[in-house]
Short mmCIF file of C-alpha atoms in Angstrom, two decimals:
data_model
loop_
_atom_site.label_atom_id
_atom_site.label_comp_id
_atom_site.label_asym_id
_atom_site.label_seq_id
_atom_site.Cartn_x
_atom_site.Cartn_y
_atom_site.Cartn_z
CA MET H 7 3.34 -3.96 -14.14
CA ARG H 8 -0.15 -4.19 -12.67
CA SER H 9 -1.05 -7.35 -10.80
CA PHE H 10 -4.40 -8.70 -9.61
CA LEU H 11 -2.77 -10.91 -6.96
CA SER H 12 -0.80 -7.94 -5.64
CA LYS H 13 -3.86 -5.73 -5.49
CA LEU H 14 -5.62 -8.48 -3.55
CA THR H 15 -3.08 -8.19 -0.72
CA THR H 16 -4.06 -4.55 -0.14
CA ILE H 17 -7.52 -5.41 1.18
CA ASP H 18 -8.84 -7.59 3.98
CA GLU H 19 -10.46 -10.59 2.31
CA ASN H 20 -12.96 -10.70 5.19
CA ASP H 21 -14.45 -7.56 3.61
CA LEU H 22 -15.37 -9.49 0.47
CA THR H 23 -18.84 -10.90 -0.10
CA ILE H 24 -19.34 -14.66 -0.46
CA LYS H 25 -19.66 -14.32 -4.24
CA GLU H 26 -16.57 -12.11 -4.45
CA LYS H 27 -14.61 -14.75 -2.51
CA LYS H 28 -15.84 -17.37 -5.00
CA ILE H 29 -14.50 -15.24 -7.85
CA VAL H 30 -11.13 -14.89 -6.10
CA ASP H 31 -10.91 -18.65 -5.52
CA PHE H 32 -11.85 -19.34 -9.13
CA ILE H 33 -9.20 -16.96 -10.44
CA ARG H 34 -6.48 -18.43 -8.23
CA SER H 35 -7.36 -21.95 -9.40
CA HIS H 36 -7.79 -21.14 -13.10
CA LEU H 37 -5.45 -18.19 -13.65
CA LYS H 38 -3.52 -19.63 -16.60
CA GLU H 39 -6.69 -20.91 -18.29
CA ILE H 40 -8.38 -17.51 -17.93
CA VAL H 41 -5.47 -15.77 -19.63
CA ASP H 42 -4.73 -18.42 -22.27
CA THR H 43 -8.36 -18.52 -23.44
CA ASN H 44 -8.92 -14.78 -23.06
CA MET H 45 -11.92 -15.70 -20.93
CA LYS H 46 -14.75 -13.19 -21.16
CA ILE H 47 -16.72 -11.93 -18.19
CA GLU H 48 -19.81 -13.93 -19.20
CA ARG H 49 -17.96 -17.24 -19.07
CA MET H 50 -16.07 -16.32 -15.91
CA ALA H 51 -19.29 -15.44 -14.10
CA GLN H 52 -20.89 -18.67 -15.29
CA GLU H 53 -18.02 -20.99 -14.40
CA ALA H 54 -17.41 -19.35 -11.03
CA GLY H 55 -21.10 -19.57 -10.23
CA THR H 56 -21.57 -15.85 -9.62
CA GLY H 57 -23.10 -12.96 -11.52
CA TYR H 58 -21.49 -9.99 -13.24
CA SER H 59 -22.11 -7.77 -10.24
CA ALA H 60 -19.79 -9.85 -8.02
CA ILE H 61 -16.94 -9.44 -10.51
CA TYR H 62 -17.43 -5.70 -10.91
CA GLY H 63 -17.89 -5.31 -7.15
CA LEU H 64 -14.54 -7.02 -6.61
CA LEU H 65 -12.82 -4.82 -9.21
CA LYS H 66 -14.19 -1.69 -7.56
CA LYS H 67 -12.83 -2.74 -4.16
CA LEU H 68 -9.41 -3.35 -5.75
CA ASN H 69 -9.47 -0.01 -7.62
CA ILE H 70 -9.19 -1.84 -10.95
CA LYS H 71 -10.84 0.26 -13.65
CA GLY H 72 -12.86 -2.02 -15.88
CA PHE H 73 -12.61 -5.54 -17.25
CA ARG H 74 -9.83 -4.65 -19.71
CA ASP H 75 -7.46 -3.55 -16.93
CA PHE H 76 -8.53 -6.64 -15.00
CA ALA H 77 -7.51 -8.89 -17.91
CA ILE H 78 -4.15 -7.11 -18.20
CA SER H 79 -3.49 -7.57 -14.47
CA LEU H 80 -4.20 -11.31 -14.76
CA ALA H 81 -1.87 -11.60 -17.75
CA ASN H 82 0.85 -9.93 -15.71
CA ASP H 83 0.33 -12.47 -12.92
CA VAL H 84 0.74 -15.35 -15.38
CA GLU H 85 3.94 -13.76 -16.67
CA ASN H 86 5.25 -13.46 -13.12
CA GLN H 87 4.57 -17.15 -12.54
CA LYS H 88 6.85 -18.08 -15.44
CA ILE H 89 9.88 -16.84 -13.54
CA ASN H 90 11.88 -19.87 -12.47
CA VAL H 91 15.14 -19.38 -10.60
CA ALA H 92 17.18 -22.42 -9.62
CA LYS H 93 19.39 -21.28 -6.76
CA ASN H 94 18.07 -20.48 -3.30
CA ASP H 95 20.04 -17.24 -3.02
CA GLU H 96 18.68 -16.11 -6.37
CA ASN H 97 15.19 -16.99 -5.19
CA VAL H 98 15.55 -14.51 -2.34
CA VAL H 99 16.83 -11.87 -4.75
CA GLN H 100 13.92 -12.57 -7.07
CA GLY H 101 11.51 -12.28 -4.15
CA TYR H 102 12.88 -8.83 -3.33
CA ILE H 103 12.82 -7.77 -6.96
CA ASN H 104 9.25 -8.97 -7.35
CA ILE H 105 7.90 -7.15 -4.29
CA ILE H 106 9.68 -3.94 -5.34
CA LYS H 107 8.37 -4.25 -8.90
CA GLN H 108 4.85 -4.69 -7.61
CA ASN H 109 5.17 -1.55 -5.49
CA TYR H 110 6.80 0.33 -8.34
CA ALA H 111 3.68 -0.40 -10.39
CA LEU H 112 1.33 0.57 -7.57
CA ILE H 113 2.90 3.83 -6.37
CA GLU H 114 1.66 6.81 -8.37
CA LYS H 115 4.14 9.61 -9.16
CA LYS H 116 1.47 12.21 -8.42
CA ASP H 117 1.18 10.81 -4.88
CA ILE H 118 4.95 11.07 -4.41
CA PHE H 119 4.94 14.71 -5.46
CA GLN H 120 1.87 15.44 -3.36
CA THR H 121 3.75 14.11 -0.33
CA LEU H 122 6.83 16.17 -1.19
CA THR H 123 4.69 19.30 -1.48
CA VAL H 124 3.21 18.67 1.97
CA LEU H 125 6.65 18.03 3.50
CA LYS H 126 8.28 21.10 1.97
CA ASN H 127 5.46 23.34 3.20
CA SER H 128 5.56 22.01 6.76
CA SER H 129 7.40 23.47 9.73
CA ARG H 130 7.43 20.29 11.83
CA ALA H 131 6.87 16.59 11.17
CA PHE H 132 5.49 14.09 13.69
CA ILE H 133 6.44 10.65 12.37
CA CYS H 134 4.55 7.77 13.97
CA TYR H 135 5.20 4.05 13.52
CA TRP H 136 2.06 2.23 14.61
CA GLU H 137 3.74 -1.18 14.83
CA ASN H 138 7.26 -1.70 16.19
CA LEU H 139 8.35 -3.55 13.04
CA LEU H 140 8.17 -0.21 11.18
CA SER H 141 10.35 1.73 13.62
CA GLY H 142 13.30 1.40 11.22
CA PRO H 143 11.68 3.07 8.18
CA ALA H 144 10.14 5.75 10.40
CA GLN H 145 13.52 6.50 12.01
CA GLU H 146 15.18 6.61 8.59
CA LEU H 147 12.73 9.17 7.23
CA SER H 148 12.90 11.19 10.44
CA ASN H 149 16.70 11.38 10.28
CA PHE H 150 16.66 12.48 6.65
CA LEU H 151 14.08 15.22 7.17
CA TYR H 152 15.91 16.47 10.26
CA LYS H 153 19.16 16.72 8.30
CA ASN H 154 17.24 18.76 5.74
CA ASN H 155 16.13 21.36 8.27
CA LEU H 156 12.69 20.06 9.16
CA ASP H 157 12.03 19.65 12.88
CA THR H 158 10.98 16.04 13.41
CA PHE H 159 9.51 14.07 16.30
CA LEU H 160 9.53 10.27 16.25
CA LEU H 161 6.51 8.66 17.90
CA ASP H 162 5.16 5.18 18.54
CA SER H 163 1.51 4.32 19.18
CA ASP H 164 1.53 5.42 22.83
CA GLN H 165 -1.84 7.07 23.40
CA ASP H 166 -0.80 9.70 25.94
CA THR H 167 2.13 10.92 23.84
CA LEU H 168 0.00 11.13 20.71
CA ASN H 169 -2.68 13.07 22.56
CA GLN H 170 -0.06 15.53 23.82
CA ARG H 171 1.48 15.99 20.37
CA THR H 172 -1.93 16.43 18.78
CA ALA H 173 -2.96 19.05 21.34
CA SER H 174 0.30 21.00 20.94
CA SER H 175 0.42 20.80 17.13
CA ARG H 176 0.35 23.91 14.97
CA GLU H 177 -1.20 24.84 11.64
CA ASN H 178 1.81 23.98 9.46
CA ASP H 179 2.62 20.66 11.14
CA VAL H 180 2.37 17.34 9.33
CA PHE H 181 1.69 13.91 10.85
CA ILE H 182 3.14 10.89 9.03
CA PHE H 183 1.74 7.48 9.95
CA PHE H 184 3.46 4.20 9.09
CA THR H 185 1.20 1.17 9.59
CA ARG H 186 1.60 -2.39 8.39
CA TYR H 187 -1.98 -3.47 8.98
CA GLY H 188 -4.04 -0.28 8.81
CA ASN H 189 -6.91 -1.86 10.74
CA SER H 190 -6.76 -0.01 14.06
CA SER H 191 -9.87 1.85 15.20
CA ARG H 192 -7.64 3.73 17.66
CA LEU H 193 -5.41 4.91 14.82
CA ASP H 194 -8.47 5.95 12.81
CA LYS H 195 -9.68 8.00 15.78
CA PHE H 196 -6.34 9.81 16.10
CA ILE H 197 -6.36 10.58 12.39
CA THR H 198 -9.94 11.86 12.62
CA ASP H 199 -9.07 14.11 15.57
CA ILE H 200 -6.00 15.46 13.78
CA GLY H 201 -7.93 15.93 10.56
CA ILE H 202 -10.67 17.91 12.28
CA MET H 203 -7.90 20.27 13.45
CA ASN H 204 -6.94 20.75 9.76
CA ARG H 205 -3.46 19.30 10.18
CA LYS H 206 -1.76 17.68 7.20
CA ILE H 207 -1.61 13.87 7.33
CA ILE H 208 0.49 11.47 5.23
CA TYR H 209 -0.74 7.88 5.48
CA ILE H 210 1.60 5.01 4.54
CA SER H 211 0.02 1.58 4.93
CA GLY H 212 0.03 -2.04 3.83
CA LYS H 213 -3.76 -1.91 3.47
CA ILE H 214 -6.19 0.45 1.77
CA ALA H 215 -7.18 3.31 4.07
CA SER H 216 -10.56 3.08 5.77
CA PRO H 217 -13.23 5.16 4.00
CA ASN H 218 -13.88 6.83 7.36
CA ILE H 219 -10.52 8.63 7.34
CA VAL H 220 -9.78 9.25 3.64
CA GLN H 221 -11.26 12.76 3.78
CA TYR H 222 -8.64 13.76 6.36
CA LEU H 223 -5.59 12.44 4.49
CA SER H 224 -3.41 14.86 2.54
CA SER H 225 -1.48 12.05 0.86
CA ILE H 226 -1.95 8.26 0.76
CA HIS H 227 0.55 5.52 -0.11
CA THR H 228 -0.84 1.98 -0.11
CA LEU H 229 1.97 -0.58 -0.33
CA ILE H 230 2.09 -4.27 -1.18
CA VAL H 231 3.63 -5.93 1.87
CA ASP H 232 2.44 -9.53 1.66
CA ASN H 233 4.07 -11.89 -0.82
CA PRO H 234 1.62 -11.60 -3.75
CA ASP H 235 2.45 -14.93 -5.42
CA GLU H 236 4.08 -17.88 -3.66
CA SER H 237 4.55 -19.65 -6.98
CA ILE H 238 7.40 -17.17 -7.56
CA TYR H 239 8.85 -17.07 -4.05
CA LYS H 240 7.86 -19.14 -1.01
CA GLY H 241 10.22 -17.56 1.52
CA HIS H 242 9.88 -14.62 3.88
CA ILE H 243 10.38 -10.99 2.87
CA SER H 244 10.80 -8.48 5.68
CA ASN H 245 7.69 -6.36 6.14
CA SER H 246 9.82 -3.23 6.19
CA VAL H 247 11.14 -3.70 2.62
CA PRO H 248 8.27 -1.90 0.81
CA PHE H 249 8.34 0.94 3.35
CA ASN H 250 12.10 1.36 2.89
CA TYR H 251 11.55 1.41 -0.86
CA LEU H 252 8.97 4.19 -0.54
CA ASN H 253 11.32 6.11 1.75
CA ASP H 254 14.07 5.91 -0.84
CA LEU H 255 11.70 7.13 -3.56
CA LEU H 256 10.64 10.09 -1.42
CA ILE H 257 14.22 10.91 -0.45
CA TYR H 258 15.46 10.68 -4.05
CA HIS H 259 12.79 13.04 -5.37
CA TYR H 260 13.18 15.34 -2.36
CA MET H 261 16.88 15.73 -3.17
CA ASN H 262 16.43 16.03 -6.92
CA SER H 263 13.35 18.19 -7.34
CA ASP H 264 12.97 21.94 -7.33
CA SER H 265 12.11 23.52 -4.01
#
């Protein structure tokens, strides 16, 4: 199930133009009306006070392919808003289900299998959690790969350690980066340095990867971490949930696919 609101959480809204922000505000305020009336792009641009280019510029930044897919994503958001659960405990469950469903829709199978191919052709894995809140998912993946005969090294964002590991890395090594925010120039520099050395890099982030590093990434997984729609669930969901979900997908396919 594709979702406009979910896609919106994968970018920094400060990167949007003034007109693109106006479109976003208009959609949030008039979501049901847009879907119920099957609002066309001409009317949307007119009522939001922007031109067509702002709408298509926004869609491009969100990797939404055309106005038809855009309309479908908005319809899915309206459907999500219809969910109404009475009990608090069930609200938490629904919040978890919703965030997992959104990531299920976002994660491409080809990206999963690309990551598996990289892992199975690597001799060592350096697994780095850039923020401490992702130490759990990083440790989990490290333990699994180690049990399956891949030498693993768990790292945090310590600069000296990363420099040492980068310098001592070999041709068949892979670096796996877990990052919640994906907005660190220091992280981008490490990835660039590693990429120039032709090492494999798997990038797992709560934000779309910077264009400056995409060329160096062997596999990319962009996850929805922020609550995409507070009309469904207004509580807190642990930031690690989507990363644990991706781990479980990778582990499942690792165990159940041909070598």
